[in-house]
XYZ file of C-alpha atoms in Angstrom:
525
model
C 70.014 -43.344 11.745
C 67.661 -44.320 8.907
C 68.332 -41.908 6.029
C 70.697 -39.182 4.851
C 70.645 -36.358 2.279
C 72.658 -33.275 1.237
C 71.019 -29.948 0.350
C 72.308 -27.385 -2.142
C 74.396 -25.614 0.507
C 76.137 -28.888 1.362
C 74.353 -29.217 4.668
C 73.988 -32.840 5.714
C 70.552 -33.954 6.934
C 70.097 -37.213 8.828
C 66.854 -38.936 9.799
C 66.621 -40.736 13.134
C 64.903 -44.021 13.938
C 63.255 -42.665 17.029
C 62.064 -39.571 15.220
C 63.620 -36.183 14.538
C 66.241 -34.720 12.215
C 69.886 -33.720 12.506
C 71.427 -30.961 10.385
C 75.233 -30.870 10.153
C 76.667 -27.482 9.128
C 79.728 -25.498 10.139
C 81.171 -28.405 12.073
C 78.190 -28.813 14.407
C 74.866 -30.725 14.560
C 71.457 -29.138 15.139
C 68.492 -31.316 16.138
C 64.882 -30.739 15.043
C 61.938 -32.697 16.413
C 58.154 -32.542 16.514
C 58.210 -29.325 18.533
C 59.770 -27.593 15.484
C 57.023 -29.000 13.227
C 58.526 -32.115 11.605
C 56.266 -35.175 11.087
C 56.103 -37.618 13.963
C 57.477 -41.138 13.899
C 60.511 -42.714 12.297
C 62.126 -40.780 9.484
C 62.115 -43.341 6.624
C 63.520 -41.296 3.746
C 64.933 -37.853 2.863
C 64.868 -36.272 -0.603
C 65.979 -32.929 -2.100
C 63.969 -31.891 -5.210
C 65.072 -29.852 -8.224
C 64.290 -26.590 -6.392
C 66.412 -27.495 -3.383
C 63.509 -28.227 -1.052
C 63.892 -31.010 1.493
C 61.147 -33.654 1.674
C 60.858 -35.869 4.737
C 59.103 -39.267 4.681
C 58.051 -40.211 8.199
C 55.558 -42.402 10.001
C 53.334 -39.371 10.675
C 53.172 -37.949 7.143
C 55.213 -36.162 4.489
C 57.193 -33.098 5.621
C 58.417 -30.187 3.475
C 61.254 -27.815 4.335
C 61.284 -25.055 1.724
C 64.373 -23.261 3.146
C 66.876 -25.861 4.474
C 69.512 -23.199 5.247
C 67.290 -21.070 7.458
C 68.421 -20.661 11.072
C 64.899 -21.442 12.252
C 63.405 -23.532 9.443
C 59.625 -23.869 8.952
C 58.222 -27.330 8.207
C 54.950 -28.024 6.336
C 53.213 -31.395 6.706
C 51.090 -33.328 4.162
C 48.957 -36.174 5.517
C 45.571 -37.855 5.025
C 43.755 -34.664 5.946
C 45.323 -33.048 2.858
C 44.460 -35.870 0.451
C 47.224 -38.449 0.906
C 46.251 -42.104 0.931
C 48.175 -42.850 4.156
C 50.211 -41.105 6.836
C 52.962 -43.779 6.617
C 55.473 -42.375 4.120
C 58.210 -44.870 3.160
C 60.080 -43.435 0.179
C 59.893 -40.535 -2.277
C 61.154 -39.576 -5.760
C 60.565 -36.758 -8.302
C 59.639 -37.086 -11.996
C 60.879 -34.880 -14.823
C 57.848 -32.589 -14.486
C 58.520 -31.762 -10.813
C 55.822 -33.972 -9.362
C 56.617 -36.098 -6.332
C 55.803 -39.813 -5.959
C 55.672 -41.098 -2.384
C 55.492 -44.799 -1.575
C 53.056 -45.345 1.303
C 51.583 -48.239 3.219
C 48.590 -48.168 0.824
C 50.147 -47.555 -2.567
C 51.725 -44.578 -4.311
C 50.599 -40.933 -3.963
C 51.522 -38.389 -6.619
C 51.739 -34.825 -5.253
C 51.963 -31.677 -7.352
C 53.747 -29.189 -5.039
C 52.580 -26.236 -7.129
C 48.870 -26.961 -6.811
C 48.719 -29.363 -3.847
C 46.647 -31.830 -5.905
C 47.121 -35.499 -5.033
C 46.481 -38.573 -7.150
C 46.475 -42.010 -5.579
C 47.727 -45.128 -7.379
C 46.507 -48.408 -5.911
C 46.465 -52.078 -6.780
C 43.895 -51.351 -9.511
C 46.616 -49.349 -11.273
C 49.187 -52.175 -10.984
C 50.936 -50.984 -7.840
C 51.914 -54.003 -5.689
C 50.652 -54.229 -2.144
C 53.193 -54.302 0.674
C 55.742 -51.954 2.137
C 57.993 -49.968 -0.192
C 61.709 -49.777 0.587
C 63.041 -47.276 -1.962
C 62.293 -45.361 -5.169
C 64.414 -43.964 -8.031
C 63.985 -42.292 -11.432
C 66.059 -43.617 -14.348
C 67.482 -41.686 -17.271
C 64.374 -42.269 -19.396
C 62.164 -40.710 -16.704
C 60.566 -43.931 -15.507
C 59.941 -44.288 -11.779
C 61.065 -47.533 -10.088
C 59.770 -48.753 -6.741
C 61.210 -51.623 -4.734
C 59.028 -53.356 -2.174
C 58.805 -56.542 -0.161
C 56.759 -58.047 -3.016
C 59.056 -57.118 -5.866
C 59.956 -54.309 -8.244
C 57.501 -52.102 -10.146
C 57.866 -49.379 -12.747
C 55.659 -46.349 -13.366
C 55.859 -44.283 -16.570
C 54.855 -40.712 -15.669
C 52.412 -39.064 -18.061
C 51.622 -35.379 -18.424
C 48.836 -34.146 -16.210
C 45.492 -34.741 -17.860
C 43.936 -31.535 -19.111
C 40.304 -30.854 -18.277
C 39.479 -30.762 -21.989
C 40.136 -34.488 -22.240
C 37.368 -35.294 -19.712
C 34.017 -35.464 -21.432
C 30.969 -36.516 -19.445
C 28.258 -38.421 -21.340
C 24.719 -39.387 -20.337
C 24.432 -43.190 -20.651
C 20.986 -43.878 -19.153
C 17.906 -41.781 -18.509
C 14.647 -42.735 -16.816
C 12.032 -39.968 -16.978
C 8.739 -40.304 -15.142
C 9.180 -44.052 -14.671
C 9.846 -44.687 -18.366
C 13.232 -45.338 -19.988
C 14.336 -42.712 -22.478
C 16.234 -43.931 -25.545
C 19.879 -42.874 -25.232
C 22.623 -43.587 -27.781
C 24.879 -46.520 -26.907
C 27.830 -44.143 -27.224
C 26.254 -41.741 -24.731
C 24.968 -38.220 -25.242
C 26.268 -34.923 -23.912
C 22.909 -33.129 -24.149
C 19.293 -34.263 -23.993
C 16.521 -31.684 -24.240
C 12.833 -31.307 -25.035
C 11.422 -33.658 -22.402
C 7.879 -32.782 -21.259
C 6.544 -34.765 -18.314
C 3.050 -34.804 -16.843
C 2.343 -33.678 -13.251
C 2.401 -37.261 -11.934
C 5.654 -38.173 -13.749
C 7.848 -36.065 -11.493
C 10.812 -38.446 -11.116
C 14.158 -38.327 -12.955
C 16.990 -40.901 -12.834
C 20.224 -40.150 -14.723
C 23.420 -42.203 -15.163
C 26.648 -40.752 -16.610
C 30.286 -41.654 -17.241
C 33.595 -40.324 -18.592
C 34.679 -42.581 -21.505
C 38.248 -43.868 -21.213
C 38.455 -42.895 -17.558
C 42.135 -43.181 -16.615
C 41.612 -42.136 -13.018
C 39.561 -45.120 -11.955
C 37.997 -44.734 -8.530
C 39.657 -41.356 -8.030
C 37.411 -39.641 -10.569
C 34.627 -37.605 -8.971
C 31.461 -35.954 -10.268
C 29.670 -32.727 -9.401
C 26.095 -32.075 -10.469
C 23.417 -29.432 -10.119
C 19.695 -29.304 -10.896
C 18.958 -25.874 -12.310
C 15.543 -24.733 -11.143
C 15.968 -26.416 -7.742
C 19.639 -26.162 -6.693
C 21.605 -22.939 -6.384
C 25.101 -24.494 -6.213
C 27.051 -27.547 -7.358
C 27.240 -30.554 -5.057
C 30.462 -31.645 -3.426
C 32.559 -34.006 -5.632
C 31.478 -37.604 -5.142
C 32.262 -40.991 -6.716
C 28.690 -41.950 -7.642
C 27.893 -41.824 -11.353
C 24.103 -41.812 -11.003
C 21.542 -39.489 -9.429
C 17.834 -39.819 -8.693
C 15.344 -36.980 -8.182
C 11.840 -37.624 -6.835
C 8.688 -35.566 -6.230
C 9.849 -32.614 -8.302
C 7.538 -29.613 -8.330
C 6.111 -28.392 -11.657
C 8.602 -26.223 -13.523
C 11.499 -26.098 -15.958
C 14.716 -27.912 -14.949
C 18.243 -28.306 -16.270
C 20.376 -31.147 -14.900
C 24.130 -30.531 -15.263
C 26.979 -32.908 -14.400
C 30.748 -32.452 -14.722
C 33.803 -34.561 -13.857
C 36.548 -33.662 -11.379
C 39.925 -35.393 -11.642
C 42.099 -36.278 -8.609
C 43.983 -33.011 -9.026
C 40.788 -30.947 -8.794
C 40.458 -30.076 -12.476
C 36.869 -29.808 -13.680
C 35.599 -30.768 -17.121
C 34.796 -27.536 -18.976
C 31.593 -28.685 -20.684
C 29.074 -30.415 -18.390
C 26.580 -32.919 -19.730
C 22.999 -31.628 -19.712
C 19.450 -32.936 -19.457
C 16.762 -30.277 -19.922
C 13.172 -31.202 -19.076
C 9.833 -29.673 -18.132
C 7.334 -30.983 -15.579
C 3.908 -29.671 -16.459
C 1.699 -28.282 -13.688
C -1.752 -29.765 -12.972
C -4.569 -28.490 -15.145
C -5.822 -26.136 -12.437
C -2.383 -24.492 -12.180
C -1.868 -23.787 -15.885
C -2.051 -20.249 -17.195
C -4.928 -20.851 -19.587
C -7.020 -22.424 -16.821
C -6.293 -19.488 -14.501
C -7.161 -17.123 -17.362
C -10.467 -18.946 -17.866
C -11.204 -18.659 -14.144
C -10.399 -14.949 -14.249
C -12.664 -14.450 -17.260
C -15.423 -16.430 -15.549
C -15.053 -14.336 -12.380
C -15.152 -11.118 -14.396
C -18.165 -12.383 -16.314
C -19.937 -13.378 -13.107
C -19.193 -10.020 -11.509
C -20.441 -8.229 -14.593
C -23.552 -10.402 -14.684
C -24.313 -9.704 -11.019
C -23.750 -6.003 -11.575
C -25.968 -6.008 -14.662
C -28.642 -7.963 -12.773
C -28.498 -5.556 -9.836
C -28.557 -2.561 -12.158
C -31.523 -4.010 -14.053
C -33.408 -4.507 -10.761
C -32.629 -0.948 -9.700
C -33.819 0.405 -13.049
C -36.970 -1.759 -12.893
C -37.665 -0.553 -9.334
C -37.216 3.062 -10.331
C -39.544 2.590 -13.292
C -42.113 0.928 -11.061
C -41.905 3.780 -8.534
C -42.317 6.319 -11.319
C -45.247 4.392 -12.757
C -46.971 4.137 -9.360
C -46.423 7.802 -8.644
C -47.743 8.760 -12.087
C -50.793 6.522 -11.802
C -51.600 7.835 -8.308
C -51.291 11.384 -9.485
C -53.158 10.960 -12.770
C -55.956 8.618 -11.790
C -56.713 9.050 -8.077
C -55.576 12.666 -8.019
C -57.786 13.686 -10.902
C -60.742 11.861 -9.411
C -60.295 13.506 -5.999
C -59.897 16.884 -7.688
C -63.191 16.352 -9.525
C -64.882 15.461 -6.221
C -63.576 18.624 -4.656
C -64.700 20.764 -7.626
C -68.141 19.260 -7.811
C -68.564 19.595 -4.037
C -67.762 23.310 -4.310
C -70.192 23.672 -7.208
C -72.846 21.923 -5.161
C -72.214 24.254 -2.229
C -72.602 27.296 -4.481
C -75.819 26.013 -5.997
C -77.206 25.204 -2.520
C -76.086 28.440 -0.985
C -79.648 29.609 -0.688
C -80.928 26.415 0.865
C -80.960 25.409 4.481
C -77.530 25.748 6.205
C -77.329 22.079 7.162
C -77.834 21.007 3.510
C -74.379 22.332 2.528
C -72.517 20.731 5.389
C -72.122 17.265 3.801
C -70.807 18.839 0.627
C -68.272 20.842 2.642
C -67.138 17.727 4.417
C -66.754 15.949 1.066
C -64.662 18.825 -0.276
C -62.419 18.969 2.797
C -61.907 15.205 2.753
C -61.069 15.240 -0.958
C -58.512 18.017 -0.458
C -56.938 16.178 2.478
C -56.749 12.992 0.424
C -55.179 14.955 -2.417
C -52.545 16.354 -0.076
C -51.865 12.915 1.377
C -51.596 11.446 -2.103
C -49.140 14.158 -3.108
C -47.026 13.332 -0.075
C -47.025 9.636 -0.945
C -46.127 10.403 -4.543
C -43.240 12.573 -3.391
C -41.940 9.942 -0.970
C -41.798 7.143 -3.555
C -40.789 9.214 -6.562
C -37.306 8.325 -7.878
C -34.757 11.087 -7.760
C -32.747 12.945 -5.180
C -32.383 10.981 -1.907
C -30.217 13.565 -0.182
C -30.974 15.415 3.038
C -31.424 18.693 1.124
C -34.381 17.221 -0.782
C -36.157 16.313 2.467
C -35.534 19.618 4.251
C -36.691 21.587 1.200
C -39.949 19.637 1.156
C -40.400 20.130 4.922
C -39.904 23.911 4.678
C -42.302 24.174 1.732
C -44.973 22.198 3.566
C -44.625 24.238 6.760
C -44.852 27.542 4.888
C -47.958 26.448 2.957
C -49.642 24.876 6.000
C -48.825 27.335 8.802
C -49.167 30.648 6.973
C -52.957 30.430 6.409
C -53.299 29.698 10.156
C -51.427 32.910 11.033
C -48.465 31.067 12.610
C -44.925 32.341 12.131
C -42.451 29.662 11.087
C -38.684 29.529 11.698
C -36.309 26.878 10.392
C -32.800 26.164 11.663
C -30.798 23.223 10.278
C -27.118 22.396 10.659
C -25.058 20.949 7.795
C -24.026 17.297 8.359
C -20.319 16.604 8.968
C -20.372 13.805 6.357
C -22.392 13.192 3.235
C -25.726 11.720 4.321
C -28.037 9.609 2.182
C -31.674 8.879 3.029
C -33.385 5.578 2.364
C -36.858 5.564 0.886
C -38.443 4.470 4.171
C -36.497 7.003 6.261
C -37.474 9.889 3.999
C -41.145 8.897 4.117
C -41.320 8.248 7.892
C -39.465 11.449 8.861
C -41.713 13.564 6.656
C -44.907 11.943 8.006
C -43.709 12.483 11.600
C -42.965 16.100 10.774
C -46.328 16.510 9.062
C -48.167 15.078 12.081
C -46.301 17.544 14.312
C -47.427 20.433 12.101
C -51.047 19.237 12.242
C -50.896 19.098 16.049
C -49.450 22.624 16.117
C -52.331 23.999 14.051
C -55.145 22.005 15.672
C -54.180 21.791 19.364
C -51.364 24.135 20.393
C -52.969 27.567 19.983
C -49.502 28.971 19.285
C -48.379 31.962 17.220
C -44.789 30.883 16.570
C -43.105 27.613 15.685
C -39.352 26.882 15.651
C -38.044 23.772 13.899
C -34.398 22.681 14.281
C -32.714 19.823 12.458
C -29.256 18.971 13.811
C -27.031 16.279 12.275
C -23.946 14.873 14.015
C -21.686 11.949 13.049
C -23.852 9.506 15.037
C -27.295 11.061 15.504
C -29.940 13.198 13.794
C -32.276 15.267 16.010
C -35.462 16.944 14.695
C -37.038 19.334 17.260
C -40.419 21.109 16.963
C -40.973 23.883 19.555
C -44.055 26.145 19.782
C -45.239 28.879 22.149
C -48.710 27.437 22.673
C -50.432 25.873 25.658
C -48.177 22.829 25.752
C -49.213 19.375 26.811
C -52.020 19.690 29.333
C -51.945 18.267 32.869
C -53.017 14.697 33.369
C -54.599 13.501 36.600
C -53.840 9.859 35.815
C -50.213 9.111 36.720
C -50.088 6.246 34.206
C -50.796 8.427 31.199
C -48.248 10.243 29.024
C -48.385 12.834 26.245
C -48.084 10.026 23.713
C -51.385 8.465 24.864
C -53.619 11.508 25.426
C -54.320 12.939 21.993
C -55.928 10.245 19.904
C -53.775 8.374 17.404
C -51.493 11.230 16.301
C -48.769 11.020 18.937
C -48.797 7.185 19.125
C -48.337 7.132 15.352
C -45.314 9.438 15.734
C -43.861 7.077 18.346
C -44.492 4.017 16.179
C -42.876 5.578 13.115
C -39.808 6.609 15.148
C -39.413 3.087 16.530
C -39.531 1.671 12.997
C -36.370 3.717 12.308
C -34.705 2.523 15.567
C -35.213 6.000 16.981
C -37.123 7.568 19.858
C -39.385 10.575 20.513
C -39.343 12.928 23.478
C -42.633 14.689 24.371
C -42.608 17.524 26.846
C -43.115 21.216 27.663
C -40.486 23.896 27.209
C -39.526 25.831 30.403
C -40.546 29.115 28.743
C -43.912 27.661 27.727
C -45.180 25.679 24.783
C -44.828 22.100 23.654
C -41.581 20.440 22.600
C -41.260 17.295 20.506
C -37.766 15.896 19.740
C -37.191 13.055 17.294
C -33.811 11.249 17.659
C -32.594 8.900 14.932
C -29.283 6.994 14.656
C -26.906 7.664 11.745
C -25.474 4.413 10.398
C -21.930 4.246 9.036
C -20.949 2.031 6.142
C -17.433 0.620 5.652
C -17.489 1.885 2.073
C -19.822 4.668 0.950
C -21.817 7.440 2.584
C -23.538 7.569 5.940
C -27.177 6.416 5.891
C -30.123 7.726 7.863
């Protein structure tokens, strides 16, 4: 047997050299070993504290039996995994404040049973090295330890309050340059502004009058980069490199061996400026420049559109005023000449009649050109209205009935200047062929618009396209330049023309043009 103790109920507890405990009560012994939860190894010392709890010092740690009188007692073990300096417990004693001091193979551990916090006393605190043999508290409250190397005394002090731990910044290197810090240390440093390339921060800190020695730990956090405090560590310096532009707040606090944290952390607040191209005023300047450029391009485009419209109006006006008036005068004077020569030979008036007809045809052609380039409505309705007006004026004097059938487009359709001009000239050539060559009495024009195609069809009840004995010829090559011109104009719009005869008689010409879709905006023909 190695040790003996009596609990409050006068039960006798005995520690065994080979490990295990004996409890003597009611005239009989009960044995407890590792299977019941006691620490392993030799039982070196037994101690009953002021609350009647039994503490067991063994080679495998420090055991606690909170209820020594229980029929099936429960043991709790403290060892290195719970903060003790060693698993070899040699002796134990309690101070006046209820804290336990255990002599171990590596010094003295102070355990607060209420919180579980452990403080380790080593040779740096004056504790002699070597195995302890016993411990006792005297009437004054001092703790005495006997060991192979002598006798030592420890005066217990009240647990240090967190308010007594004040962390101070002692050295600061910002962006590779040392920052002047008071020799007494500073608890807060603020107002540092670092350039984009000076993105390094080195901070050193300390707790003045540190009574915990190596057991004091520090936690720190970099606000703006870290979301949580670091684990407690012994290092009293930290280095941050390659920090991104932004505002930061470095905080550091002390943690004593019992886990108490200093209430007021030391602070270093600093700002790392972004590069010039990432600053708000530079981005604002870029935005203003982009807006200005967009406005300038829009104004330039608008000015070109206005200038083009003015030029088109000017050309149309000049054609109408100058050439139109001159051709009108030719026509008038040719008619006057025909009247004056009415009594002369018949062949003398023929040149004048030809001059008058040519002048009127030129006037009509000029009016068509003026209409096609005149600025204004570029919608499909403008074109179809012009086509109906022309057909009525041109076919009625020839005694030909005219019918028009047009379907409304499924989407809004816009005509380009070239499309409007080419479609009208194709249509006009078709009307001329009807009057000059078809010998018809009725003409039906249909204009159908779908989402992908526009089809203009001219159908008459005349003689149709005559037979051709040459297999290589086609309707487009038999009637001078009229039909080839229609084909050429259609091809310029990426379209095609179908020439043929209707089953019920008469000629049929169908113009097919693609309708182009834009990602944004209306469809274009």
